[in-house]
Amino acid sequence: MVRMDESLAAWLDAHADSLDADTLHADALPARLARAGLFTAAVPEGEGGDGRALSAAVDVVAGLAEHSLGAAFVYWAQRAVIACLLASPNRDLVRRLVPDLVHGRLAGAPGLSNAMKFLGGLDRLRITGTAAPDGMRLNGTVAWATNLSRQGFLAAIAVGGEHGDNPAVFALPHDARGVMREPDLDLLALRGTNTAALRLDEVVLDASWQIHPQARVFLPSIRPVFVGLQCGLGLGLARASLRAARAALDLLTLRLRMVDIAAAAVALELQALGGRALLRAESGGYARRAREAAFLAVVTPTVAHLKGDLARLA
Ligand SMILES: Cc1cc2nc3c(=O)[nH]c(=O)nc-3n(C[C@H](O)[C@H](O)[C@H](O)COP(=O)(O)OP(=O)(O)OC[C@H]3O[C@@H](n4cnc5c(N)ncnc54)[C@H](O)[C@@H]3O)c2cc1C
């Protein structure tokens, strides 16, 4: 498990509700993640990373998800685009883009779920490309993409022929003519993740933007990285929930101990007083305390109720 940078952890805890409910900190978030050096995790040293195994990046996702799933998902989005580029045979493109992505100077937005669904036979490709003298002419939509920073982004997209044939994977720069970022989707959660749709209207990209010529080869090869990193999302969320449940469990245990200690103290008082404890005039308040201790055991949640809850939680 990686140790989360303390100032980042504090920032996430302070802003987790906002990252879930509004867009106030959407653009600050990637910068905070980059400042903590997190995008270098599991990137080869030759590409500016820390050279560790992919599990290090899964740990980062899980660590973030313990504080905010929105933050973890934005990290996933950036890291997924970095993974696409690292697997690209287009070395010029890698050299041109990876340093900015790894240092968080450029936001990466993976717009590939449509293509993943297409390869699984669940959808048709939503972006078509036709050959043009100056490259490929793209039209269509990306229904969902996260980390579409308003300060600029690079989206990874799949582009098919007219009938979805021979799809290829491209890097789409935000400032290419004809790229339109829609307003943020009106989400119920994770609203601070810069998640929106893209529209492509006669966008021309030349071959220098091609990540891979064959999506059918490339996407299955990248899928284990996407899915592996996603495992961190649930791991982190589960850890946070278990920690909270454990804390509540401790509290229930304390509450039970409180009843036990009070009852034991009253029993000790009885032993110390002996027969006097039963004489009205001489019990010195013992009788009242014995009745009060009885109340502690039955006030809701009663001892029986607490023991039932603890048995269920255990
Ligand atoms: C907050 C958020 C952020 C997101 N960020 C990104 C992102 O960065 N990049 C990205 O690419 N996507 C992103 N997505 C999209 C996400 O990855 C899924 O693709 C999307 O949520 C699936 O919904 P849909 O409306 O496309 O599903 P639909 O295609 O409408 O399908 C609905 C359900 O039916 C199932 N289904 C569909 N067809 C079939 C079939 N033929 N047989 C059996 N089951 C079927 C689907 O698996 C799904 O469970 C994001 C979504 C959300 C909510």
mmCIF file of C-alpha atoms and ligand atoms in Angstrom:
data_model
loop_
_atom_site.group_PDB
_atom_site.id
_atom_site.type_symbol
_atom_site.label_atom_id
_atom_site.label_comp_id
_atom_site.label_asym_id
_atom_site.label_seq_id
_atom_site.Cartn_x
_atom_site.Cartn_y
_atom_site.Cartn_z
ATOM 1 C CA MET A 1 0.000 0.000 0.000
ATOM 2 C CA VAL A 2 1.462 3.443 -0.931
ATOM 3 C CA ARG A 3 1.573 6.208 1.642
ATOM 4 C CA MET A 4 -0.572 9.051 0.412
ATOM 5 C CA ASP A 5 1.071 12.479 0.453
ATOM 6 C CA GLU A 6 -0.326 14.004 3.660
ATOM 7 C CA SER A 7 -1.200 17.409 2.240
ATOM 8 C CA LEU A 8 -2.946 15.755 -0.717
ATOM 9 C CA ALA A 9 -4.875 13.439 1.626
ATOM 10 C CA ALA A 10 -5.966 16.444 3.704
ATOM 11 C CA TRP A 11 -7.001 18.344 0.557
ATOM 12 C CA LEU A 12 -8.998 15.372 -0.703
ATOM 13 C CA ASP A 13 -10.749 14.904 2.635
ATOM 14 C CA ALA A 14 -11.613 18.590 2.705
ATOM 15 C CA HIS A 15 -12.929 18.570 -0.870
ATOM 16 C CA ALA A 16 -14.338 15.042 -1.313
ATOM 17 C CA ASP A 17 -17.942 16.176 -0.945
ATOM 18 C CA SER A 18 -17.409 18.977 -3.425
ATOM 19 C CA LEU A 19 -15.669 16.666 -5.932
ATOM 20 C CA ASP A 20 -18.752 14.491 -5.740
ATOM 21 C CA ALA A 21 -21.413 17.194 -5.783
ATOM 22 C CA ASP A 22 -20.160 20.148 -7.845
ATOM 23 C CA THR A 23 -17.533 21.345 -10.306
ATOM 24 C CA LEU A 24 -15.764 23.910 -8.076
ATOM 25 C CA HIS A 25 -12.518 21.934 -7.751
ATOM 26 C CA ALA A 26 -12.608 19.971 -11.000
ATOM 27 C CA ASP A 27 -9.701 21.841 -12.557
ATOM 28 C CA ALA A 28 -7.634 22.032 -9.348
ATOM 29 C CA LEU A 29 -7.796 18.267 -8.802
ATOM 30 C CA PRO A 30 -5.486 17.050 -11.621
ATOM 31 C CA ALA A 31 -2.929 19.681 -10.625
ATOM 32 C CA ARG A 32 -2.983 18.420 -7.025
ATOM 33 C CA LEU A 33 -2.502 14.831 -8.212
ATOM 34 C CA ALA A 34 0.372 15.879 -10.463
ATOM 35 C CA ARG A 35 2.036 17.909 -7.688
ATOM 36 C CA ALA A 36 2.133 14.741 -5.559
ATOM 37 C CA GLY A 37 3.945 13.010 -8.453
ATOM 38 C CA LEU A 38 1.256 10.345 -8.757
ATOM 39 C CA PHE A 39 1.138 10.134 -12.558
ATOM 40 C CA THR A 40 4.716 8.850 -12.618
ATOM 41 C CA ALA A 41 3.647 5.649 -10.820
ATOM 42 C CA ALA A 42 4.404 2.515 -12.861
ATOM 43 C CA VAL A 43 5.577 4.543 -15.874
ATOM 44 C CA PRO A 44 8.945 3.315 -17.223
ATOM 45 C CA GLU A 45 11.924 5.355 -16.020
ATOM 46 C CA GLY A 46 12.896 6.105 -19.615
ATOM 47 C CA GLU A 47 9.523 7.867 -20.044
ATOM 48 C CA GLY A 48 9.921 9.966 -16.901
ATOM 49 C CA GLY A 49 8.261 7.560 -14.485
ATOM 50 C CA ASP A 50 9.303 5.692 -11.335
ATOM 51 C CA GLY A 51 9.696 2.365 -13.163
ATOM 52 C CA ARG A 52 7.632 0.378 -10.666
ATOM 53 C CA ALA A 53 5.189 -2.431 -11.547
ATOM 54 C CA LEU A 54 1.608 -1.621 -12.558
ATOM 55 C CA SER A 55 0.431 -2.668 -9.107
ATOM 56 C CA ALA A 56 1.974 0.585 -7.813
ATOM 57 C CA ALA A 57 -0.519 2.557 -9.913
ATOM 58 C CA VAL A 58 -3.367 0.292 -8.721
ATOM 59 C CA ASP A 59 -2.269 1.164 -5.174
ATOM 60 C CA VAL A 60 -2.446 4.860 -6.053
ATOM 61 C CA VAL A 61 -5.994 4.456 -7.411
ATOM 62 C CA ALA A 62 -7.024 2.585 -4.248
ATOM 63 C CA GLY A 63 -5.338 5.148 -1.995
ATOM 64 C CA LEU A 64 -7.174 7.977 -3.714
ATOM 65 C CA ALA A 65 -10.486 6.109 -3.690
ATOM 66 C CA GLU A 66 -10.232 5.866 0.107
ATOM 67 C CA HIS A 67 -10.635 9.646 0.142
ATOM 68 C CA SER A 68 -12.654 10.396 -3.002
ATOM 69 C CA LEU A 69 -13.786 8.109 -5.803
ATOM 70 C CA GLY A 70 -14.035 11.163 -8.058
ATOM 71 C CA ALA A 71 -10.332 11.873 -7.533
ATOM 72 C CA ALA A 72 -9.470 8.217 -8.113
ATOM 73 C CA PHE A 73 -11.472 8.158 -11.329
ATOM 74 C CA VAL A 74 -9.791 11.297 -12.671
ATOM 75 C CA TYR A 75 -6.445 9.691 -11.849
ATOM 76 C CA TRP A 76 -7.591 6.562 -13.689
ATOM 77 C CA ALA A 77 -8.563 8.633 -16.730
ATOM 78 C CA GLN A 78 -5.184 10.374 -16.901
ATOM 79 C CA ARG A 79 -3.291 7.151 -16.267
ATOM 80 C CA ALA A 80 -5.369 5.281 -18.880
ATOM 81 C CA VAL A 81 -4.396 7.799 -21.560
ATOM 82 C CA ILE A 82 -0.754 7.583 -20.473
ATOM 83 C CA ALA A 83 -1.033 3.780 -20.780
ATOM 84 C CA CYS A 84 -2.416 4.114 -24.320
ATOM 85 C CA LEU A 85 0.506 6.265 -25.358
ATOM 86 C CA LEU A 86 3.089 4.049 -23.689
ATOM 87 C CA ALA A 87 1.752 1.147 -25.767
ATOM 88 C CA SER A 88 1.802 3.121 -29.010
ATOM 89 C CA PRO A 89 4.286 2.282 -31.753
ATOM 90 C CA ASN A 90 4.169 5.976 -32.778
ATOM 91 C CA ARG A 91 7.330 6.998 -30.901
ATOM 92 C CA ASP A 92 7.205 10.621 -32.060
ATOM 93 C CA LEU A 93 3.749 10.995 -30.548
ATOM 94 C CA VAL A 94 4.909 9.351 -27.316
ATOM 95 C CA ARG A 95 7.920 11.671 -27.047
ATOM 96 C CA ARG A 96 5.713 14.678 -27.807
ATOM 97 C CA LEU A 97 2.909 13.962 -25.305
ATOM 98 C CA VAL A 98 3.967 11.646 -22.491
ATOM 99 C CA PRO A 99 6.114 14.151 -20.538
ATOM 100 C CA ASP A 100 3.236 16.652 -20.374
ATOM 101 C CA LEU A 101 0.781 13.933 -19.334
ATOM 102 C CA VAL A 102 3.090 12.429 -16.704
ATOM 103 C CA HIS A 103 3.715 15.849 -15.150
ATOM 104 C CA GLY A 104 0.051 16.812 -15.324
ATOM 105 C CA ARG A 105 0.601 19.742 -17.692
ATOM 106 C CA LEU A 106 -1.905 18.147 -20.066
ATOM 107 C CA ALA A 107 -5.149 16.407 -19.051
ATOM 108 C CA GLY A 108 -5.778 12.984 -20.558
ATOM 109 C CA ALA A 109 -9.355 11.926 -21.313
ATOM 110 C CA PRO A 110 -10.004 8.346 -22.446
ATOM 111 C CA GLY A 111 -12.990 8.287 -24.775
ATOM 112 C CA LEU A 112 -12.733 4.598 -25.531
ATOM 113 C CA SER A 113 -15.700 2.934 -23.842
ATOM 114 C CA ASN A 114 -17.657 3.133 -27.098
ATOM 115 C CA ALA A 115 -14.843 1.285 -28.877
ATOM 116 C CA MET A 116 -14.567 -1.283 -26.063
ATOM 117 C CA LYS A 117 -18.311 -1.860 -26.352
ATOM 118 C CA PHE A 118 -18.005 -2.018 -30.144
ATOM 119 C CA LEU A 119 -15.355 -4.744 -29.886
ATOM 120 C CA GLY A 120 -17.621 -6.628 -27.475
ATOM 121 C CA GLY A 121 -20.435 -6.455 -30.020
ATOM 122 C CA LEU A 122 -22.492 -4.123 -27.788
ATOM 123 C CA ASP A 123 -22.471 -0.907 -29.828
ATOM 124 C CA ARG A 124 -21.616 0.659 -33.138
ATOM 125 C CA LEU A 125 -18.655 3.021 -33.466
ATOM 126 C CA ARG A 126 -19.732 6.602 -32.968
ATOM 127 C CA ILE A 127 -16.825 8.293 -34.797
ATOM 128 C CA THR A 128 -16.216 7.743 -38.481
ATOM 129 C CA GLY A 129 -13.166 8.797 -40.432
ATOM 130 C CA THR A 130 -12.782 9.352 -44.143
ATOM 131 C CA ALA A 131 -9.515 9.860 -45.970
ATOM 132 C CA ALA A 132 -8.766 13.511 -46.775
ATOM 133 C CA PRO A 133 -5.772 15.024 -48.583
ATOM 134 C CA ASP A 134 -4.428 16.386 -45.293
ATOM 135 C CA GLY A 135 -5.141 13.294 -43.159
ATOM 136 C CA MET A 136 -8.331 11.752 -41.761
ATOM 137 C CA ARG A 137 -11.578 13.708 -41.573
ATOM 138 C CA LEU A 138 -13.471 12.753 -38.403
ATOM 139 C CA ASN A 139 -17.143 13.136 -37.556
ATOM 140 C CA GLY A 140 -19.139 11.827 -34.629
ATOM 141 C CA THR A 141 -19.408 11.944 -30.866
ATOM 142 C CA VAL A 142 -17.770 10.706 -27.707
ATOM 143 C CA ALA A 143 -20.740 10.255 -25.372
ATOM 144 C CA TRP A 144 -18.629 10.131 -22.212
ATOM 145 C CA ALA A 145 -15.135 11.274 -21.379
ATOM 146 C CA THR A 146 -13.692 12.211 -17.990
ATOM 147 C CA ASN A 147 -10.916 14.733 -17.296
ATOM 148 C CA LEU A 148 -11.951 17.079 -20.105
ATOM 149 C CA SER A 149 -10.224 19.987 -18.401
ATOM 150 C CA ARG A 150 -11.348 23.389 -19.572
ATOM 151 C CA GLN A 151 -7.689 24.398 -19.685
ATOM 152 C CA GLY A 152 -7.122 21.844 -22.452
ATOM 153 C CA PHE A 153 -7.051 18.083 -22.867
ATOM 154 C CA LEU A 154 -6.000 15.231 -25.048
ATOM 155 C CA ALA A 155 -8.659 12.589 -25.687
ATOM 156 C CA ALA A 156 -7.958 9.030 -26.811
ATOM 157 C CA ILE A 157 -10.591 7.959 -29.336
ATOM 158 C CA ALA A 158 -11.313 5.178 -31.795
ATOM 159 C CA VAL A 159 -12.243 6.012 -35.359
ATOM 160 C CA GLY A 160 -13.844 3.593 -37.781
ATOM 161 C CA GLY A 161 -14.606 3.570 -41.477
ATOM 162 C CA GLU A 162 -18.138 4.302 -42.628
ATOM 163 C CA HIS A 163 -19.347 0.868 -41.426
ATOM 164 C CA GLY A 164 -17.084 0.733 -38.374
ATOM 165 C CA ASP A 165 -14.552 -1.275 -40.338
ATOM 166 C CA ASN A 166 -10.804 -1.179 -39.594
ATOM 167 C CA PRO A 167 -11.031 1.153 -36.613
ATOM 168 C CA ALA A 168 -7.869 2.958 -35.543
ATOM 169 C CA VAL A 169 -7.014 4.770 -32.308
ATOM 170 C CA PHE A 170 -6.144 8.459 -32.328
ATOM 171 C CA ALA A 171 -5.036 11.140 -29.899
ATOM 172 C CA LEU A 172 -7.417 14.066 -30.246
ATOM 173 C CA PRO A 173 -6.097 17.482 -29.150
ATOM 174 C CA HIS A 174 -8.713 19.805 -27.645
ATOM 175 C CA ASP A 175 -7.766 22.661 -29.955
ATOM 176 C CA ALA A 176 -8.152 20.811 -33.251
ATOM 177 C CA ARG A 177 -10.634 22.711 -35.399
ATOM 178 C CA GLY A 178 -14.107 21.146 -35.150
ATOM 179 C CA VAL A 179 -13.712 19.694 -31.633
ATOM 180 C CA MET A 180 -16.529 20.786 -29.363
ATOM 181 C CA ARG A 181 -16.564 19.981 -25.645
ATOM 182 C CA GLU A 182 -20.151 19.883 -24.409
ATOM 183 C CA PRO A 183 -21.048 21.293 -20.960
ATOM 184 C CA ASP A 184 -20.455 18.888 -18.077
ATOM 185 C CA LEU A 185 -22.994 16.065 -17.887
ATOM 186 C CA ASP A 186 -25.590 16.606 -15.170
ATOM 187 C CA LEU A 187 -24.390 13.705 -13.033
ATOM 188 C CA LEU A 188 -25.792 12.425 -9.741
ATOM 189 C CA ALA A 189 -22.254 11.862 -8.436
ATOM 190 C CA LEU A 190 -18.599 12.458 -9.385
ATOM 191 C CA ARG A 191 -19.547 15.882 -10.697
ATOM 192 C CA GLY A 192 -16.068 17.317 -10.130
ATOM 193 C CA THR A 193 -14.495 15.008 -12.701
ATOM 194 C CA ASN A 194 -14.836 17.138 -15.839
ATOM 195 C CA THR A 195 -17.044 14.493 -17.438
ATOM 196 C CA ALA A 196 -18.759 15.553 -20.634
ATOM 197 C CA ALA A 197 -19.409 14.593 -24.242
ATOM 198 C CA LEU A 198 -17.371 15.641 -27.261
ATOM 199 C CA ARG A 199 -18.661 16.456 -30.705
ATOM 200 C CA LEU A 200 -16.373 16.145 -33.712
ATOM 201 C CA ASP A 201 -17.404 18.075 -36.776
ATOM 202 C CA GLU A 202 -15.101 17.695 -39.781
ATOM 203 C CA VAL A 203 -12.019 17.407 -37.571
ATOM 204 C CA VAL A 204 -8.883 16.742 -39.591
ATOM 205 C CA LEU A 205 -6.044 14.785 -37.971
ATOM 206 C CA ASP A 206 -2.906 13.716 -39.797
ATOM 207 C CA ALA A 207 -1.086 10.432 -39.165
ATOM 208 C CA SER A 208 1.168 12.018 -36.540
ATOM 209 C CA TRP A 209 -1.814 11.797 -34.118
ATOM 210 C CA GLN A 210 -2.409 8.097 -34.674
ATOM 211 C CA ILE A 211 -1.844 6.026 -31.525
ATOM 212 C CA HIS A 212 -2.361 2.710 -33.314
ATOM 213 C CA PRO A 213 -3.621 1.768 -36.774
ATOM 214 C CA GLN A 214 -5.637 -1.239 -35.553
ATOM 215 C CA ALA A 215 -8.041 -0.802 -32.648
ATOM 216 C CA ARG A 216 -8.894 -4.503 -32.810
ATOM 217 C CA VAL A 217 -5.290 -5.336 -31.920
ATOM 218 C CA PHE A 218 -4.517 -2.366 -29.704
ATOM 219 C CA LEU A 219 -7.575 -2.179 -27.423
ATOM 220 C CA PRO A 220 -7.508 -5.819 -26.251
ATOM 221 C CA SER A 221 -3.808 -5.356 -25.453
ATOM 222 C CA ILE A 222 -4.498 -2.269 -23.325
ATOM 223 C CA ARG A 223 -7.620 -3.647 -21.616
ATOM 224 C CA PRO A 224 -5.791 -5.447 -18.763
ATOM 225 C CA VAL A 225 -4.197 -2.115 -17.752
ATOM 226 C CA PHE A 226 -7.549 -0.280 -17.861
ATOM 227 C CA VAL A 227 -9.320 -3.016 -15.918
ATOM 228 C CA GLY A 228 -6.450 -3.590 -13.475
ATOM 229 C CA LEU A 229 -6.368 0.085 -12.557
ATOM 230 C CA GLN A 230 -10.156 0.062 -12.149
ATOM 231 C CA CYS A 231 -9.801 -2.648 -9.485
ATOM 232 C CA GLY A 232 -8.214 0.026 -7.293
ATOM 233 C CA LEU A 233 -11.449 2.033 -7.372
ATOM 234 C CA GLY A 234 -13.463 -0.613 -5.524
ATOM 235 C CA LEU A 235 -10.582 -1.609 -3.265
ATOM 236 C CA GLY A 236 -10.166 1.933 -1.955
ATOM 237 C CA LEU A 237 -13.880 2.521 -1.516
ATOM 238 C CA ALA A 238 -14.251 -0.788 0.346
ATOM 239 C CA ARG A 239 -11.285 0.038 2.601
ATOM 240 C CA ALA A 240 -12.806 3.404 3.541
ATOM 241 C CA SER A 241 -16.182 1.830 4.278
ATOM 242 C CA LEU A 242 -14.674 -0.961 6.354
ATOM 243 C CA ARG A 243 -12.652 1.573 8.323
ATOM 244 C CA ALA A 244 -15.803 3.552 9.051
ATOM 245 C CA ALA A 245 -17.684 0.379 9.998
ATOM 246 C CA ARG A 246 -14.834 -0.644 12.296
ATOM 247 C CA ALA A 247 -14.902 2.747 13.987
ATOM 248 C CA ALA A 248 -18.654 2.406 14.535
ATOM 249 C CA LEU A 249 -18.057 -1.132 15.823
ATOM 250 C CA ASP A 250 -15.491 0.251 18.341
ATOM 251 C CA LEU A 251 -18.048 2.790 19.444
ATOM 252 C CA LEU A 252 -20.682 0.071 20.005
ATOM 253 C CA THR A 253 -18.147 -1.954 21.966
ATOM 254 C CA LEU A 254 -17.326 1.080 24.125
ATOM 255 C CA ARG A 255 -21.003 1.649 24.779
ATOM 256 C CA LEU A 256 -21.357 -1.978 25.958
ATOM 257 C CA ARG A 257 -18.232 -1.667 28.127
ATOM 258 C CA MET A 258 -19.723 1.454 29.721
ATOM 259 C CA VAL A 259 -22.753 -0.584 30.916
ATOM 260 C CA ASP A 260 -20.521 -3.410 32.129
ATOM 261 C CA ILE A 261 -18.221 -1.066 34.060
ATOM 262 C CA ALA A 262 -21.125 0.735 35.725
ATOM 263 C CA ALA A 263 -22.769 -2.587 36.669
ATOM 264 C CA ALA A 264 -19.471 -3.974 37.987
ATOM 265 C CA ALA A 265 -18.911 -0.822 40.069
ATOM 266 C CA VAL A 266 -22.366 -1.107 41.601
ATOM 267 C CA ALA A 267 -21.709 -4.800 42.352
ATOM 268 C CA LEU A 268 -18.428 -3.851 44.034
ATOM 269 C CA GLU A 269 -20.254 -1.225 46.116
ATOM 270 C CA LEU A 270 -22.700 -3.969 47.216
ATOM 271 C CA GLN A 271 -19.871 -6.222 48.333
ATOM 272 C CA ALA A 272 -18.213 -3.384 50.203
ATOM 273 C CA LEU A 273 -21.405 -2.405 52.032
ATOM 274 C CA GLY A 274 -22.570 -5.907 52.827
ATOM 275 C CA GLY A 275 -25.963 -6.117 54.571
ATOM 276 C CA ARG A 276 -26.120 -2.305 55.003
ATOM 277 C CA ALA A 277 -26.790 -2.072 51.302
ATOM 278 C CA LEU A 278 -30.287 -3.415 51.915
ATOM 279 C CA LEU A 279 -31.120 -1.119 54.852
ATOM 280 C CA ARG A 280 -33.052 1.869 53.584
ATOM 281 C CA ALA A 281 -31.541 4.303 56.047
ATOM 282 C CA GLU A 282 -27.945 3.133 55.722
ATOM 283 C CA SER A 283 -27.424 2.270 52.040
ATOM 284 C CA GLY A 284 -26.024 5.759 51.248
ATOM 285 C CA GLY A 285 -27.541 5.865 47.763
ATOM 286 C CA TYR A 286 -26.548 2.327 46.790
ATOM 287 C CA ALA A 287 -30.141 1.301 46.088
ATOM 288 C CA ARG A 288 -30.652 4.277 43.781
ATOM 289 C CA ARG A 289 -27.414 3.547 41.876
ATOM 290 C CA ALA A 290 -28.406 -0.104 41.468
ATOM 291 C CA ARG A 291 -31.685 1.007 39.856
ATOM 292 C CA GLU A 292 -29.829 3.570 37.698
ATOM 293 C CA ALA A 293 -27.396 0.879 36.504
ATOM 294 C CA ALA A 294 -30.383 -1.231 35.500
ATOM 295 C CA PHE A 295 -31.579 1.678 33.342
ATOM 296 C CA LEU A 296 -28.191 1.845 31.528
ATOM 297 C CA ALA A 297 -28.678 -1.729 30.354
ATOM 298 C CA VAL A 298 -32.102 -1.120 28.836
ATOM 299 C CA VAL A 299 -31.918 2.388 27.366
ATOM 300 C CA THR A 300 -32.060 2.124 23.548
ATOM 301 C CA PRO A 301 -29.891 0.680 22.098
ATOM 302 C CA THR A 302 -30.172 -1.922 24.867
ATOM 303 C CA VAL A 303 -27.405 -4.337 25.737
ATOM 304 C CA ALA A 304 -29.277 -7.091 23.888
ATOM 305 C CA HIS A 305 -29.688 -4.838 20.824
ATOM 306 C CA LEU A 306 -25.986 -3.846 20.836
ATOM 307 C CA LYS A 307 -24.856 -7.444 21.162
ATOM 308 C CA GLY A 308 -27.058 -8.404 18.213
ATOM 309 C CA ASP A 309 -25.590 -5.586 16.058
ATOM 310 C CA LEU A 310 -22.040 -6.541 16.991
ATOM 311 C CA ALA A 311 -22.667 -10.197 16.193
ATOM 312 C CA ARG A 312 -24.055 -9.230 12.785
ATOM 313 C CA LEU A 313 -21.132 -6.849 12.005
ATOM 314 C CA ALA A 314 -18.567 -9.428 13.078
HETATM 315 C C1 LIG B 1 -19.171 9.490 -14.198
HETATM 316 C C2 LIG B 1 -18.896 8.736 -15.458
HETATM 317 C C3 LIG B 1 -17.694 8.911 -16.091
HETATM 318 C C4 LIG B 1 -17.401 8.237 -17.267
HETATM 319 N N1 LIG B 1 -16.197 8.451 -17.868
HETATM 320 C C5 LIG B 1 -15.903 7.828 -19.013
HETATM 321 C C6 LIG B 1 -14.652 8.042 -19.676
HETATM 322 O O1 LIG B 1 -13.768 8.767 -19.219
HETATM 323 N N2 LIG B 1 -14.442 7.419 -20.845
HETATM 324 C C7 LIG B 1 -15.364 6.598 -21.400
HETATM 325 O O2 LIG B 1 -15.101 6.084 -22.479
HETATM 326 N N3 LIG B 1 -16.551 6.341 -20.808
HETATM 327 C C8 LIG B 1 -16.837 6.946 -19.628
HETATM 328 N N4 LIG B 1 -18.041 6.706 -19.017
HETATM 329 C C9 LIG B 1 -18.987 5.754 -19.646
HETATM 330 C C10 LIG B 1 -18.914 4.384 -18.960
HETATM 331 O O3 LIG B 1 -17.597 3.864 -19.096
HETATM 332 C C11 LIG B 1 -19.895 3.411 -19.587
HETATM 333 O O4 LIG B 1 -19.650 3.235 -20.931
HETATM 334 C C12 LIG B 1 -21.265 3.871 -19.475
HETATM 335 O O5 LIG B 1 -21.560 4.222 -18.128
HETATM 336 C C13 LIG B 1 -22.194 2.689 -19.846
HETATM 337 O O6 LIG B 1 -23.423 3.283 -20.041
HETATM 338 P P1 LIG B 1 -24.122 3.354 -21.438
HETATM 339 O O7 LIG B 1 -25.172 4.375 -21.285
HETATM 340 O O8 LIG B 1 -23.127 3.549 -22.513
HETATM 341 O O9 LIG B 1 -24.668 1.875 -21.505
HETATM 342 P P2 LIG B 1 -25.634 1.270 -22.561
HETATM 343 O O10 LIG B 1 -24.886 0.950 -23.796
HETATM 344 O O11 LIG B 1 -26.868 2.112 -22.691
HETATM 345 O O12 LIG B 1 -25.976 -0.088 -21.854
HETATM 346 C C14 LIG B 1 -26.735 -0.165 -20.642
HETATM 347 C C15 LIG B 1 -26.401 -1.488 -19.964
HETATM 348 O O13 LIG B 1 -26.772 -2.598 -20.822
HETATM 349 C C16 LIG B 1 -25.622 -3.397 -21.107
HETATM 350 N N5 LIG B 1 -25.719 -3.801 -22.517
HETATM 351 C C17 LIG B 1 -25.753 -2.997 -23.575
HETATM 352 N N6 LIG B 1 -25.873 -3.718 -24.711
HETATM 353 C C18 LIG B 1 -25.916 -5.018 -24.343
HETATM 354 C C19 LIG B 1 -26.016 -6.260 -25.043
HETATM 355 N N7 LIG B 1 -26.120 -6.296 -26.362
HETATM 356 N N8 LIG B 1 -26.024 -7.391 -24.320
HETATM 357 C C20 LIG B 1 -25.929 -7.362 -22.992
HETATM 358 N N9 LIG B 1 -25.829 -6.227 -22.264
HETATM 359 C C21 LIG B 1 -25.827 -5.078 -22.932
HETATM 360 C C22 LIG B 1 -24.426 -2.500 -20.826
HETATM 361 O O14 LIG B 1 -23.258 -3.227 -20.504
HETATM 362 C C23 LIG B 1 -24.901 -1.636 -19.683
HETATM 363 O O15 LIG B 1 -24.739 -2.311 -18.461
HETATM 364 C C24 LIG B 1 -18.357 7.358 -17.837
HETATM 365 C C25 LIG B 1 -19.579 7.167 -17.193
HETATM 366 C C26 LIG B 1 -19.854 7.838 -16.024
HETATM 367 C C27 LIG B 1 -21.190 7.610 -15.357
#
